[in-house]
Amino acid sequence: NAGVTQTPKFRILKIGQSMTLQCAQDMNHNYMYWYRQDPGMGLKLIYYSVGAGITDKGEVPNGYNVSRSTTEDFPLRLELAAPSQTSVYFCASSRWSVAVGTDTQYFGPGTRLTVL
Amino acid sequence: ILNVEQSPQSLHVQEGDSTNFTCSFPSSNFYALHWYRWETAKSPEALFVMTLNGDEKKKGRISATLNTKEGYSYLYIKGSQPEDSATYLCARDNYGQNFVFGPGTRLSVLP
């Protein structure tokens, strides 16, 4: 049981380049999330998904896109990278049901992205 | 966006001291509050999920209380140890969807 995995761990991009950050979980969690960590600002939610085929914007979605074609995978796409997107990106997953309610989020190890 | 605030921003205590910090959040339409412990260069690790007014949860030397009517939660650490040094995050949970995190309280425990 690997939990939440993210690739790559580090990446340097040039302004205007694009890339996809990969996230996968093997816990059969229905909910998945992408956050960015900015210094002194904690975690900001970029996008989330409540199940395969369903995604929604969080607090800071501009410049990003997501898809959720399977329960396990939730990739984050950066189009036309900008220096403002330099950050550490965390993927997380959790299980939510009407019967049980909310559960804790499990976080991946993070991807450190630098845009120069 | 529901603002979640935490205080203090940072805290330095001596080993053996007990300490506490605060998470404040909008109380309307409350669903759940989460506490996380986040060590440098690691991922946030869950401590507690709290849902009911008056909830009190405990995990070893760490405990938390919840007041949903006035919109705050306290995290307590009894007899702080150097390994407790970390950033402690709280997050307001909107039915498992739109989590809003506070900025965190950075705790340093000096030996």
Short mmCIF file of N, CA and C in Angstrom, two decimals, chain A residues 59, chain B residues 1-5 24-31 92-94 98-102:
data_model
loop_
_atom_site.label_atom_id
_atom_site.label_comp_id
_atom_site.label_asym_id
_atom_site.label_seq_id
_atom_site.Cartn_x
_atom_site.Cartn_y
_atom_site.Cartn_z
N GLU A 59 -9.44 27.50 -4.40
CA GLU A 59 -9.22 28.93 -4.16
C GLU A 59 -8.34 29.58 -5.23
N ILE B 1 -14.70 32.50 -0.01
CA ILE B 1 -13.61 31.85 0.70
C ILE B 1 -13.77 32.12 2.19
N LEU B 2 -13.66 31.07 3.01
CA LEU B 2 -13.83 31.20 4.45
C LEU B 2 -12.46 31.34 5.07
N ASN B 3 -12.17 32.49 5.67
CA ASN B 3 -10.85 32.70 6.25
C ASN B 3 -10.67 31.90 7.53
N VAL B 4 -9.57 31.18 7.60
CA VAL B 4 -9.18 30.44 8.79
C VAL B 4 -7.91 31.09 9.31
N GLU B 5 -7.91 31.45 10.58
CA GLU B 5 -6.77 32.12 11.17
C GLU B 5 -6.18 31.29 12.28
N SER B 24 -9.04 29.87 14.52
CA SER B 24 -10.33 30.56 14.45
C SER B 24 -10.92 30.41 13.06
N PHE B 25 -12.23 30.22 12.99
CA PHE B 25 -12.87 29.98 11.69
C PHE B 25 -14.30 30.50 11.73
N PRO B 26 -14.88 30.78 10.56
CA PRO B 26 -16.29 31.20 10.53
C PRO B 26 -17.17 30.07 11.07
N SER B 27 -18.09 30.40 11.96
CA SER B 27 -18.88 29.36 12.61
C SER B 27 -20.14 28.98 11.84
N SER B 28 -20.53 29.80 10.87
CA SER B 28 -21.76 29.50 10.13
C SER B 28 -21.56 28.28 9.23
N ASN B 29 -22.61 27.44 9.13
CA ASN B 29 -22.57 26.24 8.27
C ASN B 29 -21.34 25.38 8.54
N PHE B 30 -21.00 25.21 9.80
CA PHE B 30 -19.81 24.43 10.13
C PHE B 30 -20.05 22.95 9.88
N TYR B 31 -19.02 22.27 9.36
CA TYR B 31 -19.12 20.83 9.15
C TYR B 31 -18.05 20.08 9.94
N ARG B 92 -10.55 24.08 7.86
CA ARG B 92 -12.01 23.94 7.92
C ARG B 92 -12.46 23.13 6.71
N ASP B 93 -13.28 22.14 6.97
CA ASP B 93 -13.70 21.14 5.99
C ASP B 93 -15.15 21.43 5.58
N ASN B 94 -15.38 21.64 4.29
CA ASN B 94 -16.72 21.88 3.78
C ASN B 94 -17.24 20.60 3.14
N ASN B 98 -14.21 21.68 -0.21
CA ASN B 98 -13.39 22.88 -0.27
C ASN B 98 -12.69 23.16 1.05
N PHE B 99 -11.60 22.41 1.32
CA PHE B 99 -10.82 22.63 2.54
C PHE B 99 -10.17 24.01 2.49
N VAL B 100 -10.22 24.71 3.62
CA VAL B 100 -9.50 25.98 3.75
C VAL B 100 -8.56 25.86 4.93
N PHE B 101 -7.27 25.99 4.66
CA PHE B 101 -6.25 25.85 5.69
C PHE B 101 -5.91 27.20 6.30
N GLY B 102 -5.57 27.19 7.57
CA GLY B 102 -4.97 28.35 8.19
C GLY B 102 -3.50 28.42 7.83
#
